[in-house]
Amino acid sequence: MHELSIAESVVRIASRQADGRCVTKVQMKVGHLRQVVPSALTFGFGLLAEGTSVEGAELVMEQVPAEGRCRSCGVESRLDGFPLRCLACGGLDLEILKGEELMVESLELEEA
Ligand SMILES: [Zn+2]
């Protein structure tokens, strides 16, 4: 399961950055093109965080919509479905501008 390996990286990154302190909240950005199922990621995160300094932390996901610029006509489109297609000319040759994000943006740590 794709989400489980993402959850594993998130827990690893968060616990490394927390450096022994307790993490209460993890904020991340998830691009639309990553096709992450939020409930599956939250579930995996809870499971893998057990026994680490990230245990019990809230996982907040900010969804980033996908956008691309058409290489044929230059129009920028919001990309909602697959295949990714220019909304102006129907072209399939797009430069992806947004939507591939997958990163931990910030952590909230317990006060010492
Ligand atoms: Zn186009």
XYZ file of N, CA, C and O and ligand atoms in Angstrom:
449
model
N 0.846 -1.207 0.000
C 0.000 0.000 0.000
C 0.877 1.252 0.000
O 1.724 1.448 0.853
N 0.668 2.056 -0.997
C 1.329 3.321 -1.251
C 1.324 4.254 -0.024
O 2.344 4.798 0.367
N 0.172 4.388 0.630
C 0.049 5.309 1.760
C 0.908 4.892 2.948
O 1.368 5.732 3.704
N 1.093 3.585 3.101
C 1.855 3.095 4.244
C 3.326 3.508 4.133
O 3.946 3.885 5.123
N 3.863 3.475 2.929
C 5.264 3.872 2.782
C 5.406 5.388 2.937
O 6.417 5.867 3.444
N 4.389 6.139 2.535
C 4.426 7.594 2.752
C 4.367 7.870 4.256
O 5.144 8.665 4.785
N 3.453 7.164 4.944
C 3.304 7.348 6.391
C 4.614 7.046 7.100
O 5.003 7.757 8.030
N 5.305 6.024 6.624
C 6.578 5.642 7.222
C 7.597 6.790 7.099
O 8.288 7.123 8.063
N 7.670 7.408 5.926
C 8.604 8.528 5.746
C 8.208 9.707 6.612
O 9.077 10.376 7.179
N 6.901 9.989 6.702
C 6.443 11.131 7.494
C 6.822 10.932 8.962
O 7.350 11.849 9.599
N 6.591 9.736 9.479
C 6.935 9.450 10.877
C 8.446 9.574 11.086
O 8.906 10.157 12.060
N 9.217 9.069 10.121
C 10.678 9.119 10.238
C 11.178 10.569 10.233
O 11.975 10.964 11.070
N 10.663 11.360 9.295
C 11.085 12.763 9.195
C 10.700 13.526 10.453
O 11.498 14.269 11.028
N 9.444 13.321 10.898
C 8.950 14.052 12.067
C 9.736 13.684 13.326
O 10.120 14.564 14.092
N 9.999 12.398 13.524
C 10.693 12.035 14.763
C 12.143 12.489 14.728
O 12.702 12.863 15.750
N 12.741 12.512 13.540
C 14.118 13.001 13.446
C 14.183 14.501 13.772
O 15.021 14.953 14.519
N 13.242 15.248 13.206
C 13.249 16.693 13.450
C 12.881 17.036 14.886
O 13.324 18.039 15.414
N 12.031 16.206 15.494
C 11.602 16.483 16.863
C 12.757 16.264 17.842
O 12.760 16.844 18.923
N 13.685 15.403 17.475
C 14.893 15.206 18.246
C 14.608 14.901 19.722
O 15.098 15.587 20.612
N 13.732 13.921 19.959
C 13.444 13.492 21.326
C 12.231 14.141 21.971
O 11.698 13.640 22.946
N 11.799 15.292 21.404
C 10.608 15.928 21.966
C 9.353 15.266 21.409
O 9.403 14.584 20.395
N 8.215 15.512 22.060
C 6.965 14.920 21.607
C 6.317 15.778 20.531
O 6.180 16.979 20.682
N 5.905 15.134 19.460
C 5.244 15.848 18.373
C 3.736 15.813 18.610
O 3.165 14.758 18.883
N 3.088 16.993 18.531
C 1.638 17.021 18.737
C 0.876 17.167 17.424
O -0.276 16.804 17.323
N 1.549 17.718 16.424
C 0.863 17.937 15.157
C 1.870 17.927 14.011
O 2.955 18.487 14.123
N 1.494 17.289 12.921
C 2.335 17.264 11.725
C 1.501 17.829 10.581
O 0.401 17.363 10.314
N 2.044 18.864 9.938
C 1.349 19.436 8.799
C 2.070 19.062 7.533
O 3.286 19.210 7.437
N 1.322 18.577 6.560
C 1.974 18.238 5.303
C 1.172 18.705 4.105
O -0.005 19.012 4.206
N 1.865 18.784 2.978
C 1.238 19.156 1.720
C 1.178 17.930 0.838
O 2.176 17.226 0.682
N 0.010 17.695 0.274
C -0.160 16.538 -0.589
C -0.744 16.987 -1.917
O -1.857 17.505 -1.975
N 0.006 16.832 -2.976
C -0.462 17.206 -4.300
C -1.500 16.224 -4.819
O -1.438 15.034 -4.541
N -2.442 16.753 -5.591
C -3.514 15.963 -6.180
C -2.967 14.794 -7.016
O -3.541 13.705 -7.031
N -1.878 15.026 -7.702
C -1.342 14.001 -8.608
C -0.731 12.818 -7.874
O -0.444 11.786 -8.471
N -0.518 12.961 -6.583
C 0.036 11.861 -5.796
C -0.994 10.786 -5.520
O -0.663 9.699 -5.058
N -2.251 11.128 -5.736
C -3.357 10.181 -5.533
C -3.312 9.480 -4.182
O -3.452 8.272 -4.089
N -3.091 10.290 -3.162
C -3.058 9.754 -1.807
C -4.480 9.707 -1.255
O -5.245 10.647 -1.435
N -4.834 8.607 -0.633
C -6.125 8.510 0.043
C -5.914 8.987 1.477
O -5.222 8.324 2.247
N -6.470 10.172 1.829
C -6.178 10.751 3.147
C -6.480 9.817 4.315
O -5.675 9.721 5.250
N -7.600 9.096 4.265
C -7.952 8.234 5.398
C -6.924 7.110 5.542
O -6.574 6.715 6.650
N -6.423 6.608 4.422
C -5.426 5.537 4.472
C -4.107 6.061 5.030
O -3.420 5.369 5.793
N -3.767 7.284 4.668
C -2.522 7.871 5.164
C -2.620 8.141 6.670
O -1.694 7.845 7.425
N -3.766 8.675 7.102
C -3.981 8.932 8.527
C -3.903 7.631 9.329
O -3.278 7.565 10.387
N -4.509 6.581 8.780
C -4.499 5.282 9.447
C -3.069 4.745 9.585
O -2.632 4.355 10.662
N -2.337 4.768 8.482
C -0.958 4.274 8.485
C -0.071 5.081 9.416
O 0.778 4.546 10.119
N -0.302 6.376 9.424
C 0.468 7.279 10.272
C 0.257 6.926 11.749
O 1.216 6.804 12.516
N -1.001 6.734 12.136
C -1.326 6.396 13.521
C -0.667 5.087 13.944
O -0.128 4.954 15.048
N -0.688 4.136 13.011
C -0.135 2.812 13.262
C 1.379 2.872 13.459
O 1.938 2.315 14.399
N 2.047 3.575 12.550
C 3.512 3.592 12.558
C 4.082 4.533 13.617
O 5.234 4.405 14.008
N 3.253 5.481 14.067
C 3.725 6.439 15.065
C 3.767 5.816 16.458
O 4.449 6.324 17.345
N 3.054 4.712 16.633
C 3.008 4.063 17.949
C 4.406 3.731 18.446
O 5.216 3.155 17.725
N 4.660 4.140 19.680
C 5.962 3.833 20.273
C 7.070 4.809 19.891
O 8.205 4.642 20.304
N 6.733 5.825 19.065
C 7.737 6.839 18.707
C 7.339 8.174 19.345
O 6.269 8.282 19.945
N 8.171 9.186 19.170
C 7.850 10.503 19.722
C 6.718 11.180 18.948
O 6.259 12.251 19.316
N 6.271 10.533 17.882
C 5.186 11.095 17.065
C 3.829 10.504 17.471
O 2.780 10.924 16.987
N 3.850 9.545 18.382
C 2.616 8.876 18.787
C 1.577 9.881 19.286
O 1.896 10.762 20.082
N 0.346 9.750 18.791
C -0.747 10.622 19.233
C -0.800 11.956 18.511
O -1.718 12.742 18.737
N 0.158 12.229 17.637
C 0.155 13.511 16.917
C -0.975 13.546 15.895
O -1.367 12.517 15.344
N -1.464 14.752 15.673
C -2.508 14.936 14.679
C -1.838 15.142 13.309
O -0.861 15.872 13.200
N -2.358 14.478 12.296
C -1.804 14.644 10.949
C -2.749 15.529 10.148
O -3.918 15.198 9.958
N -2.244 16.675 9.699
C -3.062 17.607 8.928
C -2.533 17.651 7.501
O -1.363 17.931 7.278
N -3.411 17.357 6.556
C -2.996 17.347 5.150
C -3.605 18.517 4.395
O -4.816 18.702 4.420
N -2.753 19.272 3.749
C -3.258 20.330 2.880
C -3.205 19.794 1.457
O -2.148 19.416 0.956
N -4.365 19.734 0.822
C -4.421 19.205 -0.543
C -4.052 20.310 -1.526
O -4.593 21.403 -1.454
N -3.125 20.015 -2.409
C -2.716 20.989 -3.418
C -3.301 20.569 -4.764
O -3.009 19.482 -5.248
N -4.150 21.421 -5.369
C -4.724 21.058 -6.659
C -3.653 21.008 -7.753
O -2.628 21.679 -7.647
N -3.898 20.224 -8.778
C -2.921 20.089 -9.858
C -3.135 21.167 -10.911
O -4.265 21.501 -11.262
N -2.028 21.706 -11.395
C -2.085 22.682 -12.476
C -0.970 22.384 -13.461
O 0.114 21.981 -13.069
N -1.274 22.630 -14.736
C -0.253 22.387 -15.753
C -0.336 23.415 -16.857
O -1.395 24.015 -17.085
N 0.805 23.627 -17.532
C 0.829 24.543 -18.671
C 0.996 23.718 -19.944
O 1.884 22.869 -20.030
N 0.123 24.016 -20.891
C 0.127 23.272 -22.149
C 1.340 23.678 -22.984
O 1.616 24.860 -23.165
N 2.058 22.667 -23.509
C 3.226 22.971 -24.339
C 2.821 23.347 -25.762
O 3.619 23.882 -26.511
N 1.563 23.075 -26.141
C 1.121 23.456 -27.484
C 0.564 24.867 -27.526
O 0.966 25.677 -28.351
N -0.373 25.188 -26.606
C -1.021 26.499 -26.696
C -0.649 27.446 -25.558
O -1.029 28.612 -25.580
N 0.049 26.952 -24.557
C 0.530 27.823 -23.491
C -0.473 28.141 -22.395
O -0.149 28.848 -21.449
N -1.689 27.621 -22.513
C -2.719 27.899 -21.503
C -2.463 27.057 -20.247
O -2.059 25.903 -20.341
N -2.699 27.683 -19.080
C -2.574 26.953 -17.822
C -3.935 26.416 -17.405
O -4.907 27.170 -17.378
N -4.003 25.148 -17.102
C -5.268 24.533 -16.719
C -5.163 23.903 -15.357
O -4.096 23.435 -14.962
N -6.306 23.848 -14.696
C -6.385 23.058 -13.485
C -6.695 21.624 -13.918
O -7.569 21.392 -14.749
N -5.961 20.690 -13.382
C -6.076 19.310 -13.832
C -6.795 18.490 -12.771
O -6.234 18.208 -11.723
N -8.023 18.111 -13.068
C -8.792 17.399 -12.057
C -8.801 15.894 -12.251
O -8.906 15.146 -11.306
N -8.740 15.463 -13.495
C -8.849 14.023 -13.727
C -7.739 13.505 -14.596
O -6.867 14.245 -15.021
N -7.791 12.203 -14.845
C -6.806 11.566 -15.710
C -7.511 11.107 -16.980
O -8.654 10.695 -16.918
N -6.901 11.136 -18.163
C -5.551 11.652 -18.376
C -5.506 13.174 -18.202
O -6.526 13.834 -18.363
N -4.312 13.681 -17.889
C -4.144 15.122 -17.732
C -4.187 15.749 -19.124
O -3.491 15.322 -20.030
N -5.023 16.771 -19.246
C -5.306 17.307 -20.566
C -5.513 18.809 -20.472
O -6.115 19.295 -19.512
N -5.032 19.535 -21.471
C -5.233 20.980 -21.541
C -6.714 21.268 -21.750
O -7.356 20.678 -22.613
N -7.261 22.190 -20.955
C -8.694 22.479 -21.060
C -8.991 23.357 -22.273
O -10.132 23.445 -22.716
N -7.982 24.014 -22.834
C -8.203 24.897 -23.976
C -8.166 24.126 -25.302
O -9.077 24.227 -26.114
N -7.116 23.336 -25.522
C -6.975 22.673 -26.824
C -7.058 21.151 -26.736
O -7.047 20.467 -27.751
N -7.118 20.614 -25.530
C -7.212 19.164 -25.394
C -5.862 18.467 -25.482
O -5.793 17.243 -25.447
N -4.795 19.258 -25.572
C -3.454 18.689 -25.705
C -3.041 17.913 -24.466
O -3.491 18.191 -23.354
N -2.210 16.896 -24.678
C -1.785 16.044 -23.569
C -0.350 16.333 -23.135
O 0.145 15.740 -22.186
N 0.322 17.233 -23.845
C 1.707 17.534 -23.514
C 1.754 18.722 -22.557
O 1.718 19.873 -22.969
N 1.789 18.408 -21.274
C 1.688 19.453 -20.262
C 2.921 19.501 -19.384
O 3.493 18.459 -19.048
N 3.275 20.714 -19.037
C 4.311 20.891 -18.035
C 3.586 21.020 -16.702
O 2.737 21.897 -16.532
N 3.888 20.140 -15.761
C 3.194 20.158 -14.470
C 3.759 21.290 -13.602
O 4.960 21.374 -13.378
N 2.863 22.171 -13.165
C 3.286 23.310 -12.343
C 3.070 23.041 -10.859
O 3.817 23.514 -10.012
N 2.006 22.304 -10.564
C 1.610 22.058 -9.179
C 0.935 20.702 -9.116
O 0.388 20.235 -10.119
N 0.925 20.148 -7.911
C 0.167 18.919 -7.734
C 1.043 17.712 -7.447
O 0.547 16.628 -7.194
N 2.368 17.893 -7.513
C 3.266 16.774 -7.226
C 3.882 16.885 -5.838
O 4.760 16.111 -5.491
N 3.390 17.839 -5.047
C 3.926 18.036 -3.709
C 3.676 16.805 -2.833
O 2.631 16.155 -2.937
N 4.630 16.520 -2.010
C 4.447 15.494 -0.991
C 5.523 15.759 0.038
O 6.656 15.330 -0.104
N 5.184 16.574 1.028
C 6.222 16.942 1.983
C 5.657 17.324 3.337
O 4.513 17.746 3.459
N 6.509 17.150 4.334
C 6.177 17.583 5.673
C 6.500 19.064 5.720
O 7.606 19.479 5.418
N 5.491 19.868 6.058
C 5.696 21.297 6.022
C 6.104 21.863 7.375
O 6.997 22.687 7.468
N 5.421 21.430 8.426
C 5.796 21.908 9.750
C 5.360 20.937 10.836
O 4.506 20.074 10.614
N 5.963 21.105 11.977
C 5.652 20.261 13.135
C 5.289 21.140 14.309
O 5.812 22.254 14.437
N 4.397 20.639 15.139
C 4.179 21.310 16.424
C 4.688 20.355 17.486
O 4.352 19.184 17.485
N 5.484 20.909 18.376
C 6.086 20.089 19.418
C 5.521 20.459 20.785
O 5.114 21.601 21.001
N 5.525 19.472 21.666
C 5.073 19.713 23.023
C 6.053 20.633 23.724
O 7.266 20.515 23.532
N 5.504 21.558 24.507
C 6.366 22.463 25.273
C 7.216 21.665 26.249
O 6.745 20.712 26.847
N 8.451 22.065 26.379
C 9.343 21.338 27.280
C 8.946 21.576 28.735
O 8.359 22.592 29.054
Zn -3.440 23.604 -24.957
